[in-house]
Coordinates of C-alpha atoms and ligand atoms in Angstrom, one line a residue:
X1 CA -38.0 40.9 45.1
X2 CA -34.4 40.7 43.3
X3 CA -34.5 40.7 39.9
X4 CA -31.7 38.2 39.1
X5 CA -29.6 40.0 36.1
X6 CA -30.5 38.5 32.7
X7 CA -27.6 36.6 31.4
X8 CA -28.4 35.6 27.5
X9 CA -26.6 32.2 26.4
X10 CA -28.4 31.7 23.1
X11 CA -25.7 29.7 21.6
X12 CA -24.4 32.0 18.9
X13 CA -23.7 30.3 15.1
X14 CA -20.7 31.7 13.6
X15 CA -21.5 32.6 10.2
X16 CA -18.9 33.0 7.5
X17 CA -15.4 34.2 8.8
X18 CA -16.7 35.8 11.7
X19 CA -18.7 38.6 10.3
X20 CA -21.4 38.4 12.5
X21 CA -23.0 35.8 15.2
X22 CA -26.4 34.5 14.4
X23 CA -29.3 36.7 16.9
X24 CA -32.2 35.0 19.0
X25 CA -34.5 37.8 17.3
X26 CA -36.4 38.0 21.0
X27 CA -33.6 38.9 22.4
X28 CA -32.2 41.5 20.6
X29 CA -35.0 42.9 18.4
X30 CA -34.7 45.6 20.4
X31 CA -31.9 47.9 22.2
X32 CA -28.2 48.4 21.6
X33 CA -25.3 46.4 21.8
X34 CA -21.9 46.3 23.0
X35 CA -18.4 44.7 22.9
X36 CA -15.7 44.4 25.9
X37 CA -12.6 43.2 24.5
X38 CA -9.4 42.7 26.3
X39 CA -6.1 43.3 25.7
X40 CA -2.8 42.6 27.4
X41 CA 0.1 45.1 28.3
X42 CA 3.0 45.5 25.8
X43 CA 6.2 44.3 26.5
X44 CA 9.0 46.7 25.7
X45 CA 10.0 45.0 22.8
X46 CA 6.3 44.4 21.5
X47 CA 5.4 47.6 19.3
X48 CA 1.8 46.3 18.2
X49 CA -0.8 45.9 20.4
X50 CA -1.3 42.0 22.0
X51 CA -5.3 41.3 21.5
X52 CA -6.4 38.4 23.0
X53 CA -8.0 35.2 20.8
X54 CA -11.3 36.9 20.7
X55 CA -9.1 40.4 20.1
X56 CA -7.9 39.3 17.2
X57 CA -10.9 37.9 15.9
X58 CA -12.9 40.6 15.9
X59 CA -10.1 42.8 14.2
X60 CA -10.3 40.7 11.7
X61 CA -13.7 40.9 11.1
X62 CA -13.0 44.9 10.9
X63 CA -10.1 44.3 8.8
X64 CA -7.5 45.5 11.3
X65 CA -9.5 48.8 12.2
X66 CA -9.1 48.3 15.7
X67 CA -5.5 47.3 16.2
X68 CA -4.7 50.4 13.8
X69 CA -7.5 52.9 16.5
X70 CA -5.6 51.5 19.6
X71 CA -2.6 51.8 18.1
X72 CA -3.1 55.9 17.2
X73 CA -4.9 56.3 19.9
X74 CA -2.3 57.0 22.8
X75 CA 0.0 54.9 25.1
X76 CA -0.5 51.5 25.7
X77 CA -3.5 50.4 27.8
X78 CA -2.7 50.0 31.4
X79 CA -4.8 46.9 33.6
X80 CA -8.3 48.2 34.2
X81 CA -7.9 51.0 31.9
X82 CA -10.4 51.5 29.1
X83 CA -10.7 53.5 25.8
X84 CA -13.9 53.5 23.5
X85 CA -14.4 52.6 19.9
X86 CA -17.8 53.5 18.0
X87 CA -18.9 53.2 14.5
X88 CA -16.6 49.9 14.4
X89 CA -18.9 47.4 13.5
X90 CA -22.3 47.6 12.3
X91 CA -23.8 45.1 15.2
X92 CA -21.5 46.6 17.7
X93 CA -22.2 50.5 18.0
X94 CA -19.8 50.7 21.1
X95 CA -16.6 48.9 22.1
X96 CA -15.0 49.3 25.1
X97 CA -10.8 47.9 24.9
X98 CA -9.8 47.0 28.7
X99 CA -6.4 46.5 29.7
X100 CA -5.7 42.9 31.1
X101 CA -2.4 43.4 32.1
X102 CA 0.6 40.8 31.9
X103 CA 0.1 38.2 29.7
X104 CA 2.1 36.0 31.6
X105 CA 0.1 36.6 35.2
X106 CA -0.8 33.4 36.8
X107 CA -0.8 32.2 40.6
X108 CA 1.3 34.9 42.6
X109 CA 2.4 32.5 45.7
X110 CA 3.0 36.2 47.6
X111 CA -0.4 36.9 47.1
X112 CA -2.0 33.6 46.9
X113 CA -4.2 34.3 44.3
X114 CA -4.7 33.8 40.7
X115 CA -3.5 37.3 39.0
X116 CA -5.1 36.3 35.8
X117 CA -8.4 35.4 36.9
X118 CA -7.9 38.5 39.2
X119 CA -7.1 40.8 36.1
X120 CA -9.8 39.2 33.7
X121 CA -12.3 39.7 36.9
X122 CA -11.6 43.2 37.0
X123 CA -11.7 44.1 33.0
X124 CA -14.5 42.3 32.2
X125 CA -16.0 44.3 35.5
X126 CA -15.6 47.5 34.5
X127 CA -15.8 47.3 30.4
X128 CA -19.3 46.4 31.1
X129 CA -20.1 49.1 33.9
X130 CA -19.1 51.8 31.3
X131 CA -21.5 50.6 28.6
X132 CA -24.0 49.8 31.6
X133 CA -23.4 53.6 32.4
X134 CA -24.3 54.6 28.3
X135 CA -27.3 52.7 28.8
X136 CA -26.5 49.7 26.5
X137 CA -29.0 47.0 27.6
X138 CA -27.2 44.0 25.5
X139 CA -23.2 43.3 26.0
X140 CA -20.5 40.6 24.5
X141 CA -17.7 39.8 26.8
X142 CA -14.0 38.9 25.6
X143 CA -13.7 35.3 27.3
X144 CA -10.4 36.3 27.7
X145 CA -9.2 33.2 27.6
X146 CA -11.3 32.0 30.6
X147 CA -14.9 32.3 30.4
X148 CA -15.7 31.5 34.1
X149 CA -13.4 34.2 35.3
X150 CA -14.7 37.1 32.4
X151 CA -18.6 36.2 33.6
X152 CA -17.7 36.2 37.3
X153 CA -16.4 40.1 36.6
X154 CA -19.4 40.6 34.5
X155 CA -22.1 39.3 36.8
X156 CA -20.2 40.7 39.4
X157 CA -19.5 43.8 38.2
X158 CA -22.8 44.6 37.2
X159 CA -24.5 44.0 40.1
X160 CA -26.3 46.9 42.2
X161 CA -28.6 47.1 45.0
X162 CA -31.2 50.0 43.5
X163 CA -34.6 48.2 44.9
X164 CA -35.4 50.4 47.1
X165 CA -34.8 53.6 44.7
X166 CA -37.0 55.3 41.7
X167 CA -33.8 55.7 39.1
X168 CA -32.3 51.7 38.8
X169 CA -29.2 51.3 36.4
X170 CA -29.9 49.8 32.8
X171 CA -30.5 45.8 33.2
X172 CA -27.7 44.2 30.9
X173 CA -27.7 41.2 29.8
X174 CA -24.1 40.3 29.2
X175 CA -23.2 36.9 26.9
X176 CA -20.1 35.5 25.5
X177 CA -18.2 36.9 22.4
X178 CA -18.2 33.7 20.7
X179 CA -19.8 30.0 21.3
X180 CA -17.0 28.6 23.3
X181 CA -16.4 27.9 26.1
X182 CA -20.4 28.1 27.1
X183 CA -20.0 26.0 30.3
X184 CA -17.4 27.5 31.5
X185 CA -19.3 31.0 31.5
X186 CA -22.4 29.5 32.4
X187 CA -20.6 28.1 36.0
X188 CA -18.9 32.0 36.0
X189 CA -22.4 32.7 35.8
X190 CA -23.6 30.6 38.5
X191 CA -20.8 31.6 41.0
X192 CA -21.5 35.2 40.6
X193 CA -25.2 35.1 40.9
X194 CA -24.9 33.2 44.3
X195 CA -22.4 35.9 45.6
X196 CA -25.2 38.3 44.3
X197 CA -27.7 36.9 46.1
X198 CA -26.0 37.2 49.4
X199 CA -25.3 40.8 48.3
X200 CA -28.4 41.0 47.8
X201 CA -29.6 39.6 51.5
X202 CA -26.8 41.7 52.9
X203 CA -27.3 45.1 51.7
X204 CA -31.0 44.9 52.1
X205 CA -32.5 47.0 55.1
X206 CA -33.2 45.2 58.3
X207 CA -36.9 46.2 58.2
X208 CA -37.1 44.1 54.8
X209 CA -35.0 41.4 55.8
X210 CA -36.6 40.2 59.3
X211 CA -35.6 36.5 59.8
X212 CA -39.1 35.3 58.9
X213 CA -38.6 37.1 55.4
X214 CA -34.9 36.0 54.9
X215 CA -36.3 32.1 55.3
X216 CA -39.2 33.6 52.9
X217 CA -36.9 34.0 50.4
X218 CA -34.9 31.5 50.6
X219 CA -37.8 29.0 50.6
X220 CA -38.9 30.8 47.7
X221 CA -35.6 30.2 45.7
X222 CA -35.4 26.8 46.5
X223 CA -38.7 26.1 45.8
X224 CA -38.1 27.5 42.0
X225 CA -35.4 25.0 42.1
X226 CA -37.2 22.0 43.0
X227 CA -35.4 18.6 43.0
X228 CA -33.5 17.5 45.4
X229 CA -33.0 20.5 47.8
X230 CA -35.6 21.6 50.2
X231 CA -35.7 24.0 53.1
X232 CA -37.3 23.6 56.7
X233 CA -38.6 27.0 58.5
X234 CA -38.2 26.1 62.3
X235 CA -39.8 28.4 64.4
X236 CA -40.1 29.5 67.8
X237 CA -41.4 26.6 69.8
X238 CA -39.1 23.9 67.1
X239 CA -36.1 26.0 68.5
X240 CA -37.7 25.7 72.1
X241 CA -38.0 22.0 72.3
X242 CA -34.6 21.9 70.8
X243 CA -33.0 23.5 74.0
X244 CA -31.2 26.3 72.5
X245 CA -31.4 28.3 75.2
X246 CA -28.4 30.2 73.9
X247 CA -29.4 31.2 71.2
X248 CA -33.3 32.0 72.2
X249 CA -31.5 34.3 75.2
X250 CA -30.6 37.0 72.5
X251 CA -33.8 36.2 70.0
X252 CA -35.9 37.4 73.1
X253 CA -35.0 40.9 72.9
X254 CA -36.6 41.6 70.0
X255 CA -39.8 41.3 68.9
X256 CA -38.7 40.0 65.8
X257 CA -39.7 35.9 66.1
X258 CA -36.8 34.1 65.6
X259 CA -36.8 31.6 63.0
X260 CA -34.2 28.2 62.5
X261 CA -33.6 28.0 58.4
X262 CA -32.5 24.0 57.9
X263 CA -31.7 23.7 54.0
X264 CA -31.0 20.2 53.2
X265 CA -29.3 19.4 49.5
X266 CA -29.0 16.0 48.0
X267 CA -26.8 15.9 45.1
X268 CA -24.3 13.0 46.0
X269 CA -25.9 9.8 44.1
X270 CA -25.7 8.2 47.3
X271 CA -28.3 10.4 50.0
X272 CA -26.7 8.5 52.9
X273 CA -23.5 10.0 52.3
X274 CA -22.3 12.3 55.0
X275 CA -23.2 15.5 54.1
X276 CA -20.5 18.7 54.4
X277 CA -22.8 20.6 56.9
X278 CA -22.2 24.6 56.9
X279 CA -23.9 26.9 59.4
X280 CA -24.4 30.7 59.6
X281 CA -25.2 33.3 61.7
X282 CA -28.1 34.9 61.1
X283 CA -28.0 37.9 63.2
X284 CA -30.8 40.1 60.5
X285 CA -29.8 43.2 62.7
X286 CA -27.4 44.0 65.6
X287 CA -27.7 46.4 67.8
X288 CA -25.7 45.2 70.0
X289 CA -28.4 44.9 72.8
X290 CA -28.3 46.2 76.1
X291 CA -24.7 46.5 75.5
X292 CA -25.7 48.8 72.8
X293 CA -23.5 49.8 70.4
X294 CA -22.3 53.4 69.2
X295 CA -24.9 55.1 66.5
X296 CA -22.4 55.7 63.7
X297 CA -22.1 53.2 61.5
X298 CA -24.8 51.0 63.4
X299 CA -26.9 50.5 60.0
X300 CA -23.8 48.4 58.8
X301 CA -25.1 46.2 61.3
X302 CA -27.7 44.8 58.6
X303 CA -25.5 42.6 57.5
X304 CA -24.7 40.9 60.5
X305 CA -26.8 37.6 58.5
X306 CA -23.5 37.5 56.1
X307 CA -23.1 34.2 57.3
X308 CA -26.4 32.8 56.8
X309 CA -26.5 35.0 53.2
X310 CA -23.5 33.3 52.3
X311 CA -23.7 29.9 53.1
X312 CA -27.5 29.3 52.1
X313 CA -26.5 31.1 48.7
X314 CA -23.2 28.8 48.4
X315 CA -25.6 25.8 48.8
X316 CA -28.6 27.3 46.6
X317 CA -25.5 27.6 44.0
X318 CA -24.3 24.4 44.7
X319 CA -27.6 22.9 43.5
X320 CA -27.9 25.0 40.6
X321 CA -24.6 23.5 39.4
X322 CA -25.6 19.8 40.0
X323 CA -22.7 19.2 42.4
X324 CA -22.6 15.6 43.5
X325 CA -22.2 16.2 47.4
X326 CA -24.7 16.5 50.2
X327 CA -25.1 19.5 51.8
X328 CA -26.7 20.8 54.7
X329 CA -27.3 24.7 55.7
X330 CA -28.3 25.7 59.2
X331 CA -29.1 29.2 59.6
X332 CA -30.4 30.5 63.0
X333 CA -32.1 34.1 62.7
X334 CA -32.7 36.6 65.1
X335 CA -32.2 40.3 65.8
X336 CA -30.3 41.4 68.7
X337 CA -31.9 44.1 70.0
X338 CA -32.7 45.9 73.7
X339 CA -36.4 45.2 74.5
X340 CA -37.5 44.6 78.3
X341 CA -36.8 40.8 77.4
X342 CA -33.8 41.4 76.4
X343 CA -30.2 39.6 78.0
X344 CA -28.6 42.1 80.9
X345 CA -25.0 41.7 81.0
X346 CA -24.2 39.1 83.6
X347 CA -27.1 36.7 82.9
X348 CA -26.5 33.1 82.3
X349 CA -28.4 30.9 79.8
X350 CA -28.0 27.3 79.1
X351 CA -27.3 26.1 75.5
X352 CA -28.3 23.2 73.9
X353 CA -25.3 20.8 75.2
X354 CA -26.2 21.9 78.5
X355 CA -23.1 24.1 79.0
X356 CA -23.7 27.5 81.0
X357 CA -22.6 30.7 79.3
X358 CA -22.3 33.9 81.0
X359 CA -23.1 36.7 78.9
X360 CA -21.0 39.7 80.5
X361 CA -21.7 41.6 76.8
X362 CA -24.6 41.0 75.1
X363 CA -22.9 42.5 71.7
X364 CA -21.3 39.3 71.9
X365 CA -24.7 37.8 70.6
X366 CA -23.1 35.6 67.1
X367 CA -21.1 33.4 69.5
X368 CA -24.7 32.3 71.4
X369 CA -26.5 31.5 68.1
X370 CA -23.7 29.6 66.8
X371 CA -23.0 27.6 70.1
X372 CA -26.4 25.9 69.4
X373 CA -26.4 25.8 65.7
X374 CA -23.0 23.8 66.0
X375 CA -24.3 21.4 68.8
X376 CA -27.1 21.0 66.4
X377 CA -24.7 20.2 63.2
X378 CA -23.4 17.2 65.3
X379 CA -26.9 15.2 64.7
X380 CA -25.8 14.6 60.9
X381 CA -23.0 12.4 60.9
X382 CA -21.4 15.4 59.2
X383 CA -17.3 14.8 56.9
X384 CA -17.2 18.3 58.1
X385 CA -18.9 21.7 59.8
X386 CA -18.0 25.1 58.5
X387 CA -19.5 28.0 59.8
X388 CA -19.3 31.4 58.6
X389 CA -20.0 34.4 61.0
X390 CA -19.4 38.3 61.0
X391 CA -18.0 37.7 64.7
X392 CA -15.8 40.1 65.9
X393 CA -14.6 43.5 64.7
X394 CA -11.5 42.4 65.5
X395 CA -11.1 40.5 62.9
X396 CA -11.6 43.6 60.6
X397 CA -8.7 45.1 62.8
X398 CA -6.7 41.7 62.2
X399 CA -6.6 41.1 58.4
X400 CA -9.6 44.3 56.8
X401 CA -10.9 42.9 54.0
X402 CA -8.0 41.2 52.7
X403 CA -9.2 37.8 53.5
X404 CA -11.1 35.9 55.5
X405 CA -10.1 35.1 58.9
X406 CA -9.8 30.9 59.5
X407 CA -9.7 28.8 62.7
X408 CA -9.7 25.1 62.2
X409 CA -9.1 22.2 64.1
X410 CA -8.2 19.9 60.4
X411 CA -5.1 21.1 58.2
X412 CA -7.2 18.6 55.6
X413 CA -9.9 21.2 55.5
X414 CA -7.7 24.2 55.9
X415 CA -6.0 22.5 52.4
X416 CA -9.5 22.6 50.9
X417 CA -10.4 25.7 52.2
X418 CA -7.1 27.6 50.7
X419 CA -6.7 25.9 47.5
X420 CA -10.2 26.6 46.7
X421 CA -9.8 30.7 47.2
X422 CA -6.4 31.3 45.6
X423 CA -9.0 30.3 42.2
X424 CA -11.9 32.3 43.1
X425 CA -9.7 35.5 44.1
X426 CA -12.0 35.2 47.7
X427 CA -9.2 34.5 50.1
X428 CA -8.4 32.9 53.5
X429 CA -6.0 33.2 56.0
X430 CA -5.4 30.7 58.7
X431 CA -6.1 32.0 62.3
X432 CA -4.7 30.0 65.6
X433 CA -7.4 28.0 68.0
X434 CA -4.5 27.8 71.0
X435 CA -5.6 26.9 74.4
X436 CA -4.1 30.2 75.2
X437 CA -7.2 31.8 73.9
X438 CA -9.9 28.6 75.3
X439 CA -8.2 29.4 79.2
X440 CA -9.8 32.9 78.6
X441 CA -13.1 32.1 78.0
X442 CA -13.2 29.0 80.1
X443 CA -12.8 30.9 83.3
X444 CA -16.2 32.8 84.1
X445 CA -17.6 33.9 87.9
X446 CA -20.8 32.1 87.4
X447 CA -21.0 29.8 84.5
X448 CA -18.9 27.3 82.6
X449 CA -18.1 29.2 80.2
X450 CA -17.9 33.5 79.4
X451 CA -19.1 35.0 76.2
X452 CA -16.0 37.5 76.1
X453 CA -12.8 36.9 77.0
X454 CA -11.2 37.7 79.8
X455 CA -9.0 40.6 78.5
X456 CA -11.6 41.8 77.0
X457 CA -10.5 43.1 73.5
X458 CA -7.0 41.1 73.2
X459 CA -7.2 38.7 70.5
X460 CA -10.7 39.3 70.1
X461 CA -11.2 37.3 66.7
X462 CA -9.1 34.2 68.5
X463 CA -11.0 34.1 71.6
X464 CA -14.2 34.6 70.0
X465 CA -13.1 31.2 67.6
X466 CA -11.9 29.8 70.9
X467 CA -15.4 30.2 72.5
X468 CA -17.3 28.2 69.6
X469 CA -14.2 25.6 70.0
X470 CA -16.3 24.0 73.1
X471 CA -19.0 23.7 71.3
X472 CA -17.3 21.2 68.7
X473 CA -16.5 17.6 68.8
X474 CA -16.3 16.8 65.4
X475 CA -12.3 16.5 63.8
X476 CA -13.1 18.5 60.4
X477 CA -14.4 22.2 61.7
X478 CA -13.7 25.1 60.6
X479 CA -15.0 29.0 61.6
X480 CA -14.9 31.6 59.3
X481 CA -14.4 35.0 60.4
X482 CA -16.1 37.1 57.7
X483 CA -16.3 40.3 59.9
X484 CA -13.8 42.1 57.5
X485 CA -14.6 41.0 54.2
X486 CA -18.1 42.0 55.4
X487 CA -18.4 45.2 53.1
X488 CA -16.6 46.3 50.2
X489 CA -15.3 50.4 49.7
X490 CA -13.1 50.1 46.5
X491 CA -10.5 46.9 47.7
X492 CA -12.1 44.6 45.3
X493 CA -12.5 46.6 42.0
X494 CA -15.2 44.3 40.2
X495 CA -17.5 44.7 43.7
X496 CA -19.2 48.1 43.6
X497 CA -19.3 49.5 47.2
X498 CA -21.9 48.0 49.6
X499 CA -21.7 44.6 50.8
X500 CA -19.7 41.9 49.8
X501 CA -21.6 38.6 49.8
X502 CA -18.3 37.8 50.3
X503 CA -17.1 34.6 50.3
X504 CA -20.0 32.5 48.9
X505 CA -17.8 31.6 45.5
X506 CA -14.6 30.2 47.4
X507 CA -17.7 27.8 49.8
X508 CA -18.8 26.9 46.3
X509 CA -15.3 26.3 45.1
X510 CA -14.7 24.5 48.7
X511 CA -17.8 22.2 48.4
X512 CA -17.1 21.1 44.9
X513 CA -13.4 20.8 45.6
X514 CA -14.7 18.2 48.7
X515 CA -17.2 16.6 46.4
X516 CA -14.5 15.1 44.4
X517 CA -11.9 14.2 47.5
X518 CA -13.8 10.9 49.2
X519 CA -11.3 11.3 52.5
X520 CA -11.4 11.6 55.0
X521 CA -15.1 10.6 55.5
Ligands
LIG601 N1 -21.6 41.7 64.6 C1 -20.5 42.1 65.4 C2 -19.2 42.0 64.8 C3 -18.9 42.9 63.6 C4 -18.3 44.1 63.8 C5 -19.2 42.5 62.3 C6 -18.0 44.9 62.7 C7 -18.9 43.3 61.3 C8 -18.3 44.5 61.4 C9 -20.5 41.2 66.7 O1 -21.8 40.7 67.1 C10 -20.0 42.0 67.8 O2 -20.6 43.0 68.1 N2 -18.9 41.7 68.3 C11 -18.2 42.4 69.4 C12 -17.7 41.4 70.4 C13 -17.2 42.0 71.6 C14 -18.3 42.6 72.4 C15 -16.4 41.0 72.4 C16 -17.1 43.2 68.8 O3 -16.5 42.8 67.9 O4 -17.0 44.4 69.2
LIG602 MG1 -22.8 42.1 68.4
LIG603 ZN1 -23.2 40.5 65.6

């Protein structure tokens, strides 16, 4: 089972001037400890170096010794650079000095993101990897002047899938420098751990995470949660009498039972309010079927649940935090494999609106499970569905792992959407939903509708999103293409490689952004 990092928030007591925080003798009785401090680029004119608050502090504490080190110590610090300090500070054996970069870094409208929160991500990140890699077990982070952002990189950074394997990194507990600003880390804390947790989902094999063990675990969270979010584990015969004969059409070439994950969170004070509904596919492995799919890079293919990983995290997060909105999180699960059972190119199943579908490639499997998930969302009287599905390598091709691809029928939740990524650094780029794309999958031989479009890998992403269109009546939808910000290589520098979990914080940032915005209902 993941063992969720141990984040210490003992509220520290400053003692006099700042010599030293008060300990929680449990906690660190034992083990060594470190300090990440930031510090911002020089200008040209600037010939001292430019701590931040917590910076200065501790120099003062070590009557200037550190300024006086950086300053001797070679040219200024460039962003995500380090340099190492021992024998500082009697409580602090090791301190790591990042660069932060510009000072003056805020929202870059070319980038739409927040540089600041970018830079402080990426710091924080790998200051504590370094003393993670000396084997320090207990670490203060500079807040750098926003404590969400600096526990995000930390959590983040941190983070690394080593179940499986005899030699795990050094478990750090990371904590503020300083008793400010608690919440504000704490929420850091809480954002990061959800994106860890569909990390966690994503990376892990497919023979671990069979849909039956991926609604396991999730029950198993949100039973350690209790209150007012429960989960419902639909199986087989739930799904049958449901009529989701799309989706069952590619569960039934595995032997893998399918399983329907329903996760149902009350937080607004009124339950009847109409609850933000997200779905996800939950494809626990994709072979591609009897379309199969070339053998390199195949295992990859583990991840193919992103969307389920990441929306039933966002929500599991969403709870931790107390938001006051109703959720709802349908996950259906399934592998996609080529068993005797399995869907032939050419079939035609029925989904659960009664609409035919022609399945000319049955690699085109996500597009099935989320026809029926969707016509299922409709039941709740839902202000809006988002759904969240690696769908297409084309999307990769599109936009890699720059952002995540967007199709959506309601600028209002497009606004939402946006807004809520350029803060958590996770972004999204609007796609188009033209009729140009619907005409291609609209026209099919046998059925009402294709599950590929008609030529074939043109626009793949669009006609993919065009496809789930006619399965949507509801004015607030949106369809996240999370395809390329599936995995991470070394684009994101406070994500180690391996899979993303991406974009679980901006759906958190999204839900509580809609949790204060009453319209439209
Ligand atoms: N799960 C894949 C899409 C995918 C590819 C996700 C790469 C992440 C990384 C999806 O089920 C798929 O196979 N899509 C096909 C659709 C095609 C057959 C129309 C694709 O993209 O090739
Ligand atoms: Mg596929
Ligand atoms: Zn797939």
């Amino acid at each position: 089972m993941l063992q969720p990092l141990r984040t210490v928030l003992h509220r520290s007591v400053h003692r006099s001037c700042c010599r030293s925080f008060s300990l929680s003798a449990q906690t660190y009785s034992t083990g060594r400890k470190g300090l990440v401090l930031g510090v911002y680029e020089k200008n040209k004119e600037e010939e001292n170096v430019v701590f931040t608050q917590a910076g200065n502090r501790f120099d003062n504490v070590v009557s200037g010794k550190l300024r006086d080190q950086l300053n001797r110590s070679g040219p200024s610090l460039k962003k995500g650079k380090t340099r190492m300090f021992y024998g500082l500070h009697e409580e602090f054996p090791s301190v790591v000095v990042v660069g932060l970069g510009k000072q003056s870094a805020g929202v870059n409208p070319q980038e739409l993101w927040n540089e600041s929160k970018e830079n402080i991500r990426t710091a924080v990140s790998v200051g504590c990897r370094q003393l993670q890699d000396m084997e320090v077990e207990h670490v203060e982070v500079d807040p750098c002047g926003d404590a969400q952002a600096a526990a995000e990189g930390a959590v983040l950074g941190l983070f690394e899938y080593d179940e499986l394997k005899s030699k795990k990194k050094t478990k750090v507990a990371a904590q503020p420098y300083g008793s400010e600003n608690l919440d504000a880390w704490q929420k850091g804390v809480s954002y990061a751990e959800g994106q860890n947790l569909a990390r966690y989902l994503m990376e892990s094999p497919a023979n671990y995470i069979t849909p039956s063990k991926f609604a396991e675990i999730l029950q198993q969270k949100i039973g350690a949660l209790g209150g007012n979010i429960k989960a419902l584990t639909r199986t087989k015969s739930w799904i049958e009498e449901q009529q989701m004969g799309a989706f069952l059409s590619v569960a039934k070439g595995s032997d893998e039972p399918p399983v329907f994950l329903e996760i149902h969170y009350t937080g607004s004070q009124d339950p009847n309010d109409s609850p933000l509904v997200f779905v996800g596919k939950g494809v626990t492995f994709d072979s591609g079927g009897i379309s199969l799919k070339p053998s390199s890079g195949m295992d990859a293919m583990r991840a193919d649940m992103g969307g389920a990983a990441t929306i039933s995290s966002a929500i599991l997060t969403a709870a931790t935090l107390k938001l006051p909105i109703n959720l709802i999180g349908l996950a259906p699960l399934c592998e996609n494999m080529p068993n005797g059972r399995a869907n032939k190119p050419g079939d035609v199943v029925k989904a659960k609106n009664g609409k035919t579908i022609q399945v000319d490639n049955t690699d085109a499997e996500g597009r099935l499970l989320l026809a029926d998930a969707l016509c299922y969302a409709h039941n709740f009287n839902a202000r809006a569905v988002v759904n969240a599905a690696t769908l297409t390598g084309a999307m990769d091709v599109a936009l890699g792992s720059a952002a995540t691809g967007v199709f959506t029928n309601s600028s209002w939740l497009w606004t939402h959407l946006h807004e809520a990524s350029t803060v958590t650094g996770d972004r999204v780029w609007r796609m188009p939903l033209f009729q140009h794309y619907s005409k291609q999958v609209t026209e099919s031989a046998l059925a009402d509708l294709n599950n590929v479009g008609k030529y074939s890998r043109s626009g793949g992403a669009c006609t993919a999103a065009a496809f789930l269109k006619e399965f949507v009546t509801v004015p607030h939808w949106a369809h996240l293409d999370i395809a390329g910000v599936m995995s991470n290589k070394d684009e994101v520098p406070y994500l180690r490689k391996g899979m993303s979990g991406r974009p679980t914080r901006t759906l958190v940032e999204f839900a509580d952004r809609l949790s204060k915005d009453r319209k439209p209902t």
